[in-house]
GROMACS .gro file of C-alpha atoms in nm:
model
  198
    1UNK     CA    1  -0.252   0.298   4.083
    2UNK     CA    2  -0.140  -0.062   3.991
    3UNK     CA    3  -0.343  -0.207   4.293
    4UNK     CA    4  -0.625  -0.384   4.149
    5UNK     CA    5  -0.662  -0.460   3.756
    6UNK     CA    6  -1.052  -0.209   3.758
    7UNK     CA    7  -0.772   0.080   3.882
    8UNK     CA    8  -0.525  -0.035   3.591
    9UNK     CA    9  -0.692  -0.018   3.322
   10UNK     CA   10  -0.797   0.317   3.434
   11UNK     CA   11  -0.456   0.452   3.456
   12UNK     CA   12  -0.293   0.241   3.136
   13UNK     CA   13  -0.198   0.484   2.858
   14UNK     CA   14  -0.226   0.291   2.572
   15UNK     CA   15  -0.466   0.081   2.448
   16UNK     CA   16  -0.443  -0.155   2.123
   17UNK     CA   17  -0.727  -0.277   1.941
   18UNK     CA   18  -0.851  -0.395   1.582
   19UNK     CA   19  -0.962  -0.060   1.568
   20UNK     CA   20  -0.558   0.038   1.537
   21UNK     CA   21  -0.459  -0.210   1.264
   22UNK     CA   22  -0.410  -0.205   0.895
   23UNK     CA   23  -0.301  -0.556   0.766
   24UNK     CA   24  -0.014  -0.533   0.496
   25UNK     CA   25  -0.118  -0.767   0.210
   26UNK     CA   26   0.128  -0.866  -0.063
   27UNK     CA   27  -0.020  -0.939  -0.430
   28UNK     CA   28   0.088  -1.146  -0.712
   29UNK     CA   29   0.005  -1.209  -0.994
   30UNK     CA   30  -0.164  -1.578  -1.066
   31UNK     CA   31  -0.499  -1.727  -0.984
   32UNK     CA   32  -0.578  -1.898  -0.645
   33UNK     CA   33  -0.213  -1.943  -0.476
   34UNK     CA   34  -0.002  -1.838  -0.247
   35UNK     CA   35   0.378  -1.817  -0.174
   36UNK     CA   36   0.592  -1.768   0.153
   37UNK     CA   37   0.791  -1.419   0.186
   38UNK     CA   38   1.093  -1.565   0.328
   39UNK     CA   39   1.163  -1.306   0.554
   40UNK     CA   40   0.877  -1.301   0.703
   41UNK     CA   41   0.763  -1.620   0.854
   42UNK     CA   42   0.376  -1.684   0.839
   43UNK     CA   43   0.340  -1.376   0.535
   44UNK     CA   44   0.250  -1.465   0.225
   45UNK     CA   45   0.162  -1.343  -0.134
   46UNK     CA   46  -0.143  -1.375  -0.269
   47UNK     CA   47  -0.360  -1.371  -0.589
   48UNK     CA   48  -0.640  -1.112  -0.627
   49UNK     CA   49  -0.866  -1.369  -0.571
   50UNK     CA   50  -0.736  -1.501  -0.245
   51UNK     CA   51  -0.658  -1.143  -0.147
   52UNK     CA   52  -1.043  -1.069  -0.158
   53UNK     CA   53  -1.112  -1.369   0.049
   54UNK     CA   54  -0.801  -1.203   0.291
   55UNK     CA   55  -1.004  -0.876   0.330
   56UNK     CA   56  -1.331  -1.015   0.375
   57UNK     CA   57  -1.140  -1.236   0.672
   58UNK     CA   58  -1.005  -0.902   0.789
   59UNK     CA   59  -1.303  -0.705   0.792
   60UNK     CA   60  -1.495  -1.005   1.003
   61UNK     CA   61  -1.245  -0.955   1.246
   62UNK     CA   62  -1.320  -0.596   1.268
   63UNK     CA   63  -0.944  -0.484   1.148
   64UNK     CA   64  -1.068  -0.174   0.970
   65UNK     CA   65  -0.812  -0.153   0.663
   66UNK     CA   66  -0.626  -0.357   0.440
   67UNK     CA   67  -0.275  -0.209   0.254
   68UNK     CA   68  -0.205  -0.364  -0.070
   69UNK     CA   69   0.154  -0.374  -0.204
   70UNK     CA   70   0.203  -0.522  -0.563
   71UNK     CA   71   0.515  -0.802  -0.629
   72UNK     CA   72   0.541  -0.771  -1.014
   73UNK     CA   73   0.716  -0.978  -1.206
   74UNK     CA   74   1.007  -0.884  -1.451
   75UNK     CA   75   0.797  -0.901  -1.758
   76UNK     CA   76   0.607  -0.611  -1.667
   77UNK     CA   77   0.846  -0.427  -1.552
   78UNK     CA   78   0.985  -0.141  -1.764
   79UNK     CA   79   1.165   0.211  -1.841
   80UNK     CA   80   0.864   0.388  -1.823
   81UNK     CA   81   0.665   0.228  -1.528
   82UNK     CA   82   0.312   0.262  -1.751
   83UNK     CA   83   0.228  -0.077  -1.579
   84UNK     CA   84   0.188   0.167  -1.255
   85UNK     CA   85  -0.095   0.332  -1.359
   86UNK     CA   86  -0.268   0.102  -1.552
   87UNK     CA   87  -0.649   0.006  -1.484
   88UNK     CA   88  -0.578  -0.344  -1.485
   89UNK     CA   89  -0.250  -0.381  -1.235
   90UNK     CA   90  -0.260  -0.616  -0.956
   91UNK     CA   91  -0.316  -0.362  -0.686
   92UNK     CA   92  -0.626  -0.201  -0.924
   93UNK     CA   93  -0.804  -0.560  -0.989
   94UNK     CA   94  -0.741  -0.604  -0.613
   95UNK     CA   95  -0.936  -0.300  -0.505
   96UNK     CA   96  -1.169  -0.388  -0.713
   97UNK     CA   97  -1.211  -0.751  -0.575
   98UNK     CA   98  -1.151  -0.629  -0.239
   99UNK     CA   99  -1.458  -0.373  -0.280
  100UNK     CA  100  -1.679  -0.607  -0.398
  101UNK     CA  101  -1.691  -0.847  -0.090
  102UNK     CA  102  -1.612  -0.667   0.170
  103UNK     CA  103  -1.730  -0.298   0.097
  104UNK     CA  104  -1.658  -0.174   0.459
  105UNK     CA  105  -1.322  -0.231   0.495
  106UNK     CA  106  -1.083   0.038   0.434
  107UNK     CA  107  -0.863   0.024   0.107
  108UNK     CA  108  -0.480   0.192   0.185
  109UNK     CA  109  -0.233   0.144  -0.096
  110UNK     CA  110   0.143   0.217  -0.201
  111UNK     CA  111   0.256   0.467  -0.441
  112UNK     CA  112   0.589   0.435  -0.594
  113UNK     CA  113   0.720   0.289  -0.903
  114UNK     CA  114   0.990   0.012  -0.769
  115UNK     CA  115   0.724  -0.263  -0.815
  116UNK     CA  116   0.699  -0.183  -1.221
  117UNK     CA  117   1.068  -0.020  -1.296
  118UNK     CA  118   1.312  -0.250  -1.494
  119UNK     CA  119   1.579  -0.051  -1.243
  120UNK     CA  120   1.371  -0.150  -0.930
  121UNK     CA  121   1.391   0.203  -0.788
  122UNK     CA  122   1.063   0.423  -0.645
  123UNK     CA  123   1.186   0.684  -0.937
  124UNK     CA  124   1.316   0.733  -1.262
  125UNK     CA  125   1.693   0.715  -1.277
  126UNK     CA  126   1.837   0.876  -1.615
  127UNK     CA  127   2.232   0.852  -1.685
  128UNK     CA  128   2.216   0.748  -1.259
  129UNK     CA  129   2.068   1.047  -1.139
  130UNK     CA  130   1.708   1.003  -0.995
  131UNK     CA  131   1.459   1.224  -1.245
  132UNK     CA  132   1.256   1.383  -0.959
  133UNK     CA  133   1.015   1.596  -1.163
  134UNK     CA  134   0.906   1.318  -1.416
  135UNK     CA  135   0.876   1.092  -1.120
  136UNK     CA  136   0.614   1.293  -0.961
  137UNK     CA  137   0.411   1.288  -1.269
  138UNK     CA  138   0.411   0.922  -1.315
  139UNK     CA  139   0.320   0.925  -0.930
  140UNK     CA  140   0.036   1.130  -1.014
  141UNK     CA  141  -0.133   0.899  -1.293
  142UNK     CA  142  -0.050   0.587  -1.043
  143UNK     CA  143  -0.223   0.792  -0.754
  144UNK     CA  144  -0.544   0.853  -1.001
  145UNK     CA  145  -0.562   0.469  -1.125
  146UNK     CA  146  -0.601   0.348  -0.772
  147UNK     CA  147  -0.854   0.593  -0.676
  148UNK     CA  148  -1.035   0.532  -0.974
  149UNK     CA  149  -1.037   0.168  -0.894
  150UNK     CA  150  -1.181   0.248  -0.526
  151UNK     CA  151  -0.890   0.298  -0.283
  152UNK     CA  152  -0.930   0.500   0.028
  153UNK     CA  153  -0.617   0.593   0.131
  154UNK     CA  154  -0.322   0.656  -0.076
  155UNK     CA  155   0.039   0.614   0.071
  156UNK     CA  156   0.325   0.762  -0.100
  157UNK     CA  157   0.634   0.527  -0.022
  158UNK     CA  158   0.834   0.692  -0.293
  159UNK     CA  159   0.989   1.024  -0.075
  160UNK     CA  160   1.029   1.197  -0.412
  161UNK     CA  161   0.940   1.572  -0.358
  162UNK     CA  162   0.636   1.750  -0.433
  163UNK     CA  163   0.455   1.457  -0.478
  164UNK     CA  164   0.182   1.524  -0.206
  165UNK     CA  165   0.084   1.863  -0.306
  166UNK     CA  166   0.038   1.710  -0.673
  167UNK     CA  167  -0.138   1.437  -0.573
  168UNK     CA  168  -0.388   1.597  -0.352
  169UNK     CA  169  -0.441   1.836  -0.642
  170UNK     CA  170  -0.505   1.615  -0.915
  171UNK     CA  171  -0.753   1.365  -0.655
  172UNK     CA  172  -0.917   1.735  -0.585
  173UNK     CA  173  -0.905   1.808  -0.955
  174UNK     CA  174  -1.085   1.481  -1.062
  175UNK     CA  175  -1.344   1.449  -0.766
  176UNK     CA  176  -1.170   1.228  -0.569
  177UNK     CA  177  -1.192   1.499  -0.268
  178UNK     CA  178  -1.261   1.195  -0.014
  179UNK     CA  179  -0.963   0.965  -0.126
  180UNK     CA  180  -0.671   1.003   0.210
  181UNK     CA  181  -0.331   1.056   0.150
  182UNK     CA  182  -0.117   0.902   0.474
  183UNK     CA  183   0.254   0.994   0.543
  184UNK     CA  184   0.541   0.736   0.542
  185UNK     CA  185   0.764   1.030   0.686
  186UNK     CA  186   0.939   0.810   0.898
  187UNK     CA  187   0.999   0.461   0.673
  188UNK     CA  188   1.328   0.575   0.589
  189UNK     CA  189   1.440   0.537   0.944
  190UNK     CA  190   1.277   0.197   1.013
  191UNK     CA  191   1.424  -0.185   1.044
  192UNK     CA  192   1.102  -0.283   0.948
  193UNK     CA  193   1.107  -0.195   0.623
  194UNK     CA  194   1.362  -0.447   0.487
  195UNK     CA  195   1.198  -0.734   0.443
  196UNK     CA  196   0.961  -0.548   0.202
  197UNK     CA  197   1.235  -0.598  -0.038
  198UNK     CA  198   1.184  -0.941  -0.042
   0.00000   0.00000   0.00000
């Protein structure tokens, strides 16, 4: 079976292609820049604008989605998170941007609140005990705001529970019966998520 390379690629089990790819993109605040993630060599944040300029790049090369994740700075960071699910947050304008030049490419963003809680955690933490219940609501509202601004897929990151059930049944509730929901059932367990801290 590992003759010749026609027999091969016959017998190969896996193949990868754009076709398999979603490109993690990191947004900041800011207007034409970019910034090194340290601990990632060759990864970057970028503005909105340079982020639509990222998917458009993307979508030429056939990768067929783009996730956004949100680095917001302390000063819009609070108790209650409301940056999370407002209209006008970084990942929101980014949608937006992305949307509007390159309309084929598939939209996938995060849902938790670490990127707009003063305590940097996914959830609300109350006299240090994570609010699980109120947490799901604010996930809700977030969830809404992105598929309001155009997003495709929504990916819970948080792990609180309940929150997929809600969310599917306030997209279903508001029209947005087309809008994905994808797993992250296995982050917890991955090396690869540390450097997302940064």
């Amino acid at each position: 079976m590992r003759r010749t390379p026609a027999l091969r690629a016959m017998m190969r089990e896996n193949t990868v292609t754009p076709d398999d790819l979603i490109w993690p993109v990191f947004v900041m605040a800011g207007q034409d820049a970019e910034t090194p993630v340290a601990s990632m060599p060759g990864v970057v944040r970028r503005t909105v604008d340079r982020v639509a300029l990222a998917a458009k790049e993307a979508q030429d090369l056939g990768i067929p989605a783009i996730c956004l994740f949100p680095y917001t700075g302390m000063e819009s960071r609070t108790e209650d998170c409301a940056e999370a699910w407002s209209p006008d947050n970084l990942t929101n304008q980014a949608i937006r941007a992305i949307k509007a030049v390159a309309p084929d490419i598939a939209v996938m963003t995060d849902i938790a609140l670490d990127p707009y809680n003063i305590n940097g955690h996914d959830g609300f933490v109350e006299d240090g005990i994570i609010v699980n219940d109120r947490t799901v609501e604010a996930l809700v509202k977030m969830a809404l705001a992105q598929a309001d601004a155009g997003a495709d897929i929504i990916g819970p990151s948080d792990m609180m529970d309940g929150r997929i059930g809600a969310i599917r049944d306030a997209l279903e509730a508001t029209g947005h019966h087309d809008v994905m929901i994808l797993s992250y059932a296995a982050k917890f367990a991955s090396a690869f998520y540390g450097p997302f801290r940064d």
